[in-house]
mmCIF file of C-alpha atoms in Angstrom:
data_model
loop_
_atom_site.group_PDB
_atom_site.id
_atom_site.type_symbol
_atom_site.label_atom_id
_atom_site.label_comp_id
_atom_site.label_asym_id
_atom_site.label_seq_id
_atom_site.Cartn_x
_atom_site.Cartn_y
_atom_site.Cartn_z
ATOM 1 C CA UNK A 1394 0.000 0.000 0.000
ATOM 2 C CA UNK A 1395 1.263 3.451 -0.935
ATOM 3 C CA UNK A 1396 1.623 5.625 2.135
ATOM 4 C CA UNK A 1397 3.177 8.731 3.526
ATOM 5 C CA UNK A 1398 3.996 8.269 7.204
ATOM 6 C CA UNK A 1399 4.569 11.300 9.430
ATOM 7 C CA UNK A 1400 6.364 11.263 12.776
ATOM 8 C CA UNK A 1401 7.913 13.648 15.279
ATOM 9 C CA UNK A 1402 4.856 15.418 16.639
ATOM 10 C CA UNK A 1403 4.131 15.936 20.293
ATOM 11 C CA UNK A 1404 3.651 18.434 23.094
ATOM 12 C CA UNK A 1405 6.106 21.307 23.185
ATOM 13 C CA UNK A 1406 6.335 24.599 25.053
ATOM 14 C CA UNK A 1407 6.029 27.938 23.237
ATOM 15 C CA UNK A 1408 9.358 29.110 21.868
ATOM 16 C CA UNK A 1409 10.791 25.603 21.581
ATOM 17 C CA UNK A 1410 11.556 23.546 18.461
ATOM 18 C CA UNK A 1411 10.299 20.356 16.886
ATOM 19 C CA UNK A 1412 11.210 18.432 13.747
ATOM 20 C CA UNK A 1413 8.627 16.532 11.756
ATOM 21 C CA UNK A 1414 9.574 13.705 9.414
ATOM 22 C CA UNK A 1415 7.667 12.060 6.597
ATOM 23 C CA UNK A 1416 8.739 8.783 5.040
ATOM 24 C CA UNK A 1417 7.377 7.182 1.917
ATOM 25 C CA UNK A 1418 6.182 3.608 2.238
ATOM 26 C CA UNK A 1419 5.645 2.019 -1.151
ATOM 27 C CA UNK A 1420 6.000 5.539 -2.553
ATOM 28 C CA UNK A 1421 9.183 7.103 -3.890
ATOM 29 C CA UNK A 1422 9.453 10.776 -2.902
ATOM 30 C CA UNK A 1423 12.168 11.398 -5.463
ATOM 31 C CA UNK A 1424 10.830 13.201 -8.541
ATOM 32 C CA UNK A 1425 7.819 14.493 -6.594
ATOM 33 C CA UNK A 1426 7.124 17.960 -5.260
ATOM 34 C CA UNK A 1427 6.232 17.645 -1.584
ATOM 35 C CA UNK A 1428 4.407 19.881 0.900
ATOM 36 C CA UNK A 1429 3.247 20.233 4.478
ATOM 37 C CA UNK A 1430 -0.379 21.152 5.172
ATOM 38 C CA UNK A 1431 -1.785 21.673 8.669
ATOM 39 C CA UNK A 1432 -5.209 21.688 10.246
ATOM 40 C CA UNK A 1433 -5.872 23.187 13.649
ATOM 41 C CA UNK A 1434 -8.453 21.324 15.766
ATOM 42 C CA UNK A 1435 -11.917 21.910 14.339
ATOM 43 C CA UNK A 1436 -10.585 24.311 11.708
ATOM 44 C CA UNK A 1437 -9.844 24.331 7.980
ATOM 45 C CA UNK A 1438 -6.779 23.432 5.956
ATOM 46 C CA UNK A 1439 -3.701 25.641 5.790
ATOM 47 C CA UNK A 1440 -0.838 25.107 3.378
ATOM 48 C CA UNK A 1441 2.442 25.523 5.293
ATOM 49 C CA UNK A 1442 5.361 24.902 2.971
ATOM 50 C CA UNK A 1443 6.429 23.149 -0.218
ATOM 51 C CA UNK A 1444 9.602 21.950 -1.923
ATOM 52 C CA UNK A 1445 9.989 21.068 -5.591
ATOM 53 C CA UNK A 1446 11.216 17.686 -6.778
ATOM 54 C CA UNK A 1447 14.780 18.983 -7.203
ATOM 55 C CA UNK A 1448 14.696 21.415 -4.234
ATOM 56 C CA UNK A 1449 15.227 24.460 -6.450
ATOM 57 C CA UNK A 1450 11.887 25.927 -5.396
ATOM 58 C CA UNK A 1451 10.922 26.292 -1.749
ATOM 59 C CA UNK A 1452 7.976 28.323 -0.476
ATOM 60 C CA UNK A 1453 6.473 29.092 2.910
ATOM 61 C CA UNK A 1454 3.213 30.517 4.135
ATOM 62 C CA UNK A 1455 3.600 33.992 5.625
ATOM 63 C CA UNK A 1456 2.549 32.599 9.001
ATOM 64 C CA UNK A 1457 5.661 30.395 9.256
ATOM 65 C CA UNK A 1458 8.196 32.270 7.114
ATOM 66 C CA UNK A 1459 11.467 32.641 9.007
ATOM 67 C CA UNK A 1460 10.528 30.054 11.662
ATOM 68 C CA UNK A 1461 10.019 26.824 9.700
ATOM 69 C CA UNK A 1462 12.393 25.097 7.280
ATOM 70 C CA UNK A 1463 11.414 22.394 4.816
ATOM 71 C CA UNK A 1464 13.953 19.934 3.446
ATOM 72 C CA UNK A 1465 14.143 16.549 1.792
ATOM 73 C CA UNK A 1466 16.558 13.626 1.693
ATOM 74 C CA UNK A 1467 15.728 11.490 -1.303
ATOM 75 C CA UNK A 1468 18.338 8.901 -0.307
ATOM 76 C CA UNK A 1469 16.253 8.312 2.830
ATOM 77 C CA UNK A 1470 12.980 8.742 0.930
ATOM 78 C CA UNK A 1471 12.044 11.381 3.479
ATOM 79 C CA UNK A 1472 10.690 14.906 3.874
ATOM 80 C CA UNK A 1473 11.266 17.100 6.932
ATOM 81 C CA UNK A 1474 9.874 20.200 8.580
ATOM 82 C CA UNK A 1475 12.050 21.941 11.154
ATOM 83 C CA UNK A 1476 9.832 24.129 13.302
ATOM 84 C CA UNK A 1477 11.488 26.753 15.492
ATOM 85 C CA UNK A 1478 10.070 29.440 17.781
ATOM 86 C CA UNK A 1479 6.811 27.560 18.020
ATOM 87 C CA UNK A 1480 3.670 29.442 18.986
ATOM 88 C CA UNK A 1481 0.379 28.335 20.499
ATOM 89 C CA UNK A 1482 -1.274 29.037 17.138
ATOM 90 C CA UNK A 1483 0.981 26.424 15.468
ATOM 91 C CA UNK A 1484 -1.007 23.714 17.261
ATOM 92 C CA UNK A 1485 -2.396 21.483 14.528
ATOM 93 C CA UNK A 1486 -2.357 18.149 12.767
ATOM 94 C CA UNK A 1487 0.436 18.339 10.216
ATOM 95 C CA UNK A 1488 -0.007 16.406 6.973
ATOM 96 C CA UNK A 1489 2.734 15.418 4.565
ATOM 97 C CA UNK A 1490 1.408 15.562 0.981
ATOM 98 C CA UNK A 1491 2.635 15.108 -2.571
ATOM 99 C CA UNK A 1492 1.693 16.739 -5.860
ATOM 100 C CA UNK A 1493 -0.325 14.685 -8.331
ATOM 101 C CA UNK A 1494 2.023 15.759 -11.124
ATOM 102 C CA UNK A 1495 5.384 15.168 -9.540
ATOM 103 C CA UNK A 1496 7.353 17.740 -11.483
ATOM 104 C CA UNK A 1497 4.661 20.387 -11.264
ATOM 105 C CA UNK A 1498 4.782 22.374 -8.037
ATOM 106 C CA UNK A 1499 1.276 22.976 -6.745
ATOM 107 C CA UNK A 1500 -0.586 20.783 -9.226
ATOM 108 C CA UNK A 1501 -2.885 19.394 -6.511
ATOM 109 C CA UNK A 1502 -2.220 17.127 -3.527
ATOM 110 C CA UNK A 1503 -3.235 13.568 -4.267
ATOM 111 C CA UNK A 1504 -1.357 11.672 -1.552
ATOM 112 C CA UNK A 1505 -1.800 12.501 2.122
ATOM 113 C CA UNK A 1506 -0.371 10.967 5.252
ATOM 114 C CA UNK A 1507 -2.521 10.483 8.340
ATOM 115 C CA UNK A 1508 -0.907 13.435 10.031
ATOM 116 C CA UNK A 1509 1.283 14.151 13.041
ATOM 117 C CA UNK A 1510 -0.210 16.159 15.896
ATOM 118 C CA UNK A 1511 1.771 19.109 17.218
ATOM 119 C CA UNK A 1512 0.545 20.739 20.413
ATOM 120 C CA UNK A 1513 2.183 23.940 21.575
ATOM 121 C CA UNK A 1514 1.269 24.737 25.156
ATOM 122 C CA UNK A 1515 2.880 25.795 28.396
ATOM 123 C CA UNK B 458 -3.502 39.637 0.359
ATOM 124 C CA UNK B 459 -5.585 37.269 -1.740
ATOM 125 C CA UNK B 460 -8.722 35.815 -0.150
ATOM 126 C CA UNK B 461 -11.067 32.977 -1.052
ATOM 127 C CA UNK B 462 -14.706 32.802 -0.045
ATOM 128 C CA UNK B 463 -16.924 29.751 0.275
ATOM 129 C CA UNK B 464 -20.431 29.412 1.729
ATOM 130 C CA UNK B 465 -20.511 27.808 5.131
ATOM 131 C CA UNK B 466 -22.905 25.104 4.001
ATOM 132 C CA UNK B 467 -24.809 23.690 1.058
ATOM 133 C CA UNK B 468 -27.735 21.294 1.407
ATOM 134 C CA UNK B 469 -28.939 18.947 -1.303
ATOM 135 C CA UNK B 470 -31.354 16.044 -1.624
ATOM 136 C CA UNK B 471 -30.064 12.644 -2.773
ATOM 137 C CA UNK B 472 -30.008 12.354 -6.544
ATOM 138 C CA UNK B 473 -29.943 16.110 -7.040
ATOM 139 C CA UNK B 474 -27.052 18.384 -8.020
ATOM 140 C CA UNK B 475 -24.885 20.244 -5.523
ATOM 141 C CA UNK B 476 -22.905 23.303 -6.541
ATOM 142 C CA UNK B 477 -20.142 24.598 -4.296
ATOM 143 C CA UNK B 478 -18.800 28.036 -5.254
ATOM 144 C CA UNK B 479 -15.345 29.388 -4.477
ATOM 145 C CA UNK B 480 -14.936 33.139 -4.920
ATOM 146 C CA UNK B 481 -11.730 35.047 -5.510
ATOM 147 C CA UNK B 482 -10.513 38.037 -7.473
ATOM 148 C CA UNK B 483 -9.965 36.964 -11.104
ATOM 149 C CA UNK B 484 -9.874 33.325 -9.965
ATOM 150 C CA UNK B 485 -10.256 32.217 -13.571
ATOM 151 C CA UNK B 486 -6.580 33.056 -14.070
ATOM 152 C CA UNK B 487 -5.423 30.688 -11.349
ATOM 153 C CA UNK B 488 -5.158 26.937 -10.985
ATOM 154 C CA UNK B 489 -7.973 25.703 -8.740
ATOM 155 C CA UNK B 490 -8.082 22.375 -6.938
ATOM 156 C CA UNK B 491 -10.864 20.811 -4.865
ATOM 157 C CA UNK B 492 -10.670 18.489 -1.845
ATOM 158 C CA UNK B 493 -13.212 16.411 0.018
ATOM 159 C CA UNK B 494 -12.711 15.751 3.727
ATOM 160 C CA UNK B 495 -14.872 13.459 5.830
ATOM 161 C CA UNK B 496 -14.742 13.566 9.654
ATOM 162 C CA UNK B 497 -11.622 11.975 11.089
ATOM 163 C CA UNK B 498 -10.061 11.394 7.675
ATOM 164 C CA UNK B 499 -7.372 13.034 5.603
ATOM 165 C CA UNK B 500 -8.584 15.115 2.659
ATOM 166 C CA UNK B 501 -9.002 13.575 -0.778
ATOM 167 C CA UNK B 502 -8.257 15.423 -4.019
ATOM 168 C CA UNK B 503 -11.404 15.314 -6.178
ATOM 169 C CA UNK B 504 -10.460 17.817 -8.906
ATOM 170 C CA UNK B 505 -7.202 19.436 -9.938
ATOM 171 C CA UNK B 506 -6.548 22.302 -12.311
ATOM 172 C CA UNK B 507 -10.241 23.272 -12.432
ATOM 173 C CA UNK B 508 -11.768 20.131 -13.878
ATOM 174 C CA UNK B 509 -9.361 17.187 -13.989
ATOM 175 C CA UNK B 510 -10.369 14.138 -11.978
ATOM 176 C CA UNK B 511 -7.724 11.980 -10.282
ATOM 177 C CA UNK B 512 -7.932 8.257 -10.840
ATOM 178 C CA UNK B 513 -10.867 6.765 -8.970
ATOM 179 C CA UNK B 514 -12.933 9.950 -8.665
ATOM 180 C CA UNK B 515 -16.394 9.494 -10.244
ATOM 181 C CA UNK B 516 -17.484 11.513 -13.269
ATOM 182 C CA UNK B 517 -20.235 12.937 -11.051
ATOM 183 C CA UNK B 518 -17.608 15.420 -9.824
ATOM 184 C CA UNK B 519 -16.932 18.260 -12.239
ATOM 185 C CA UNK B 520 -15.566 21.778 -12.104
ATOM 186 C CA UNK B 521 -15.751 25.114 -13.840
ATOM 187 C CA UNK B 522 -13.917 28.386 -13.440
ATOM 188 C CA UNK B 523 -14.859 31.764 -14.849
ATOM 189 C CA UNK B 524 -14.569 35.358 -13.791
ATOM 190 C CA UNK B 525 -14.382 35.556 -10.020
ATOM 191 C CA UNK B 526 -15.960 32.198 -9.196
ATOM 192 C CA UNK B 527 -14.835 28.582 -9.468
ATOM 193 C CA UNK B 528 -17.526 25.959 -8.941
ATOM 194 C CA UNK B 529 -17.443 22.331 -7.886
ATOM 195 C CA UNK B 530 -20.491 20.483 -9.166
ATOM 196 C CA UNK B 531 -21.564 17.140 -7.744
ATOM 197 C CA UNK B 532 -24.214 15.445 -9.872
ATOM 198 C CA UNK B 533 -26.578 12.713 -8.680
ATOM 199 C CA UNK B 534 -25.537 13.338 -5.084
ATOM 200 C CA UNK B 535 -25.214 10.299 -2.830
ATOM 201 C CA UNK B 536 -25.205 10.021 0.952
ATOM 202 C CA UNK B 537 -21.493 9.215 0.769
ATOM 203 C CA UNK B 538 -20.794 12.663 -0.712
ATOM 204 C CA UNK B 539 -21.612 14.344 2.578
ATOM 205 C CA UNK B 540 -18.366 16.019 3.624
ATOM 206 C CA UNK B 541 -16.445 19.281 3.907
ATOM 207 C CA UNK B 542 -15.210 20.590 0.566
ATOM 208 C CA UNK B 543 -12.241 22.927 0.219
ATOM 209 C CA UNK B 544 -11.086 24.849 -2.814
ATOM 210 C CA UNK B 545 -7.419 25.720 -3.226
ATOM 211 C CA UNK B 546 -5.781 28.148 -5.587
ATOM 212 C CA UNK B 547 -2.221 28.033 -6.675
ATOM 213 C CA UNK B 548 -0.040 30.644 -8.315
ATOM 214 C CA UNK B 549 3.245 32.363 -7.555
ATOM 215 C CA UNK B 550 1.500 35.002 -5.450
ATOM 216 C CA UNK B 551 -0.998 32.967 -3.442
ATOM 217 C CA UNK B 552 1.058 29.760 -3.135
ATOM 218 C CA UNK B 553 -1.250 27.033 -1.819
ATOM 219 C CA UNK B 554 -4.077 29.087 -0.344
ATOM 220 C CA UNK B 555 -7.136 27.097 0.781
ATOM 221 C CA UNK B 556 -10.668 28.380 1.012
ATOM 222 C CA UNK B 557 -12.494 28.216 4.367
ATOM 223 C CA UNK B 558 -14.483 25.126 3.385
ATOM 224 C CA UNK B 559 -18.133 24.280 2.682
ATOM 225 C CA UNK B 560 -20.082 21.599 4.503
ATOM 226 C CA UNK B 561 -22.211 19.674 2.012
ATOM 227 C CA UNK B 562 -25.168 18.075 3.744
ATOM 228 C CA UNK B 563 -27.238 15.421 2.000
ATOM 229 C CA UNK B 564 -30.802 15.736 3.291
#
C-alpha cells in the first residue's frame, strides 16, 4: 500500500523547536514535489510549505516564514519540517502531501499521510 | 492579500445536483483544486486544475472556473458525498491558499 507516514509530533512549550519527518512507504518521494499542510483542531486546511522535486523551489506561508524550514533527503525517501520558535497558534495536525504531477509544483495534492499532531502549550 | 470565499454550508437532496462556489478576485486566471474531507479522515483530491479528476474519482464530480468564481459540481448526489469541501488556488502570489471550506449536507 502506498503511504506517507509522518512522525515527530508531540507536546512542546512555546518558543521551543520540533522536527517533523515524513517517510514514503511504497512511494518514492524522489521526482515528486512535496508539501506540508496543517489543520488546527476543528478548523480548515492551511498550506504551510512546499519543496519542488529537485529542491530548487521552496515556499512558505507567511505565518511560518522565518521560523520553519522544509527539506528533503531522497536517499532516505524522506521529507522534513524543522519548526522553530513555536507558537500556540501552530497547534495542529500536520499532513505530509505530494503533488499529483510530480514535477509540477502545486498541481494538486493527491497523496496525504494520516498526520502528526503538534501541540504547543505551556 | 488574496482571499477565497466559500459558503458555510450547502444542502442537497439525494439524486440532485450540488454546486459549491469558491470566490476570488480573477480566480479564472489561477489553478484551482478541490478536496473532500470526511470527519476523522485526511482530505481527498477530487479535482485538480479546475476540472481534472484523479484516478478513482467518479465523473459525477466536475468543475468550472470563470470570472471571479470557481464551482465544484456534484451530480446525482449520494449520501457518501456528505463532507467538507475545500477549494485551493495556486499561483506564484498565493502559493497554496485554501478556502475556508463548505459543509455539504445530503438531506
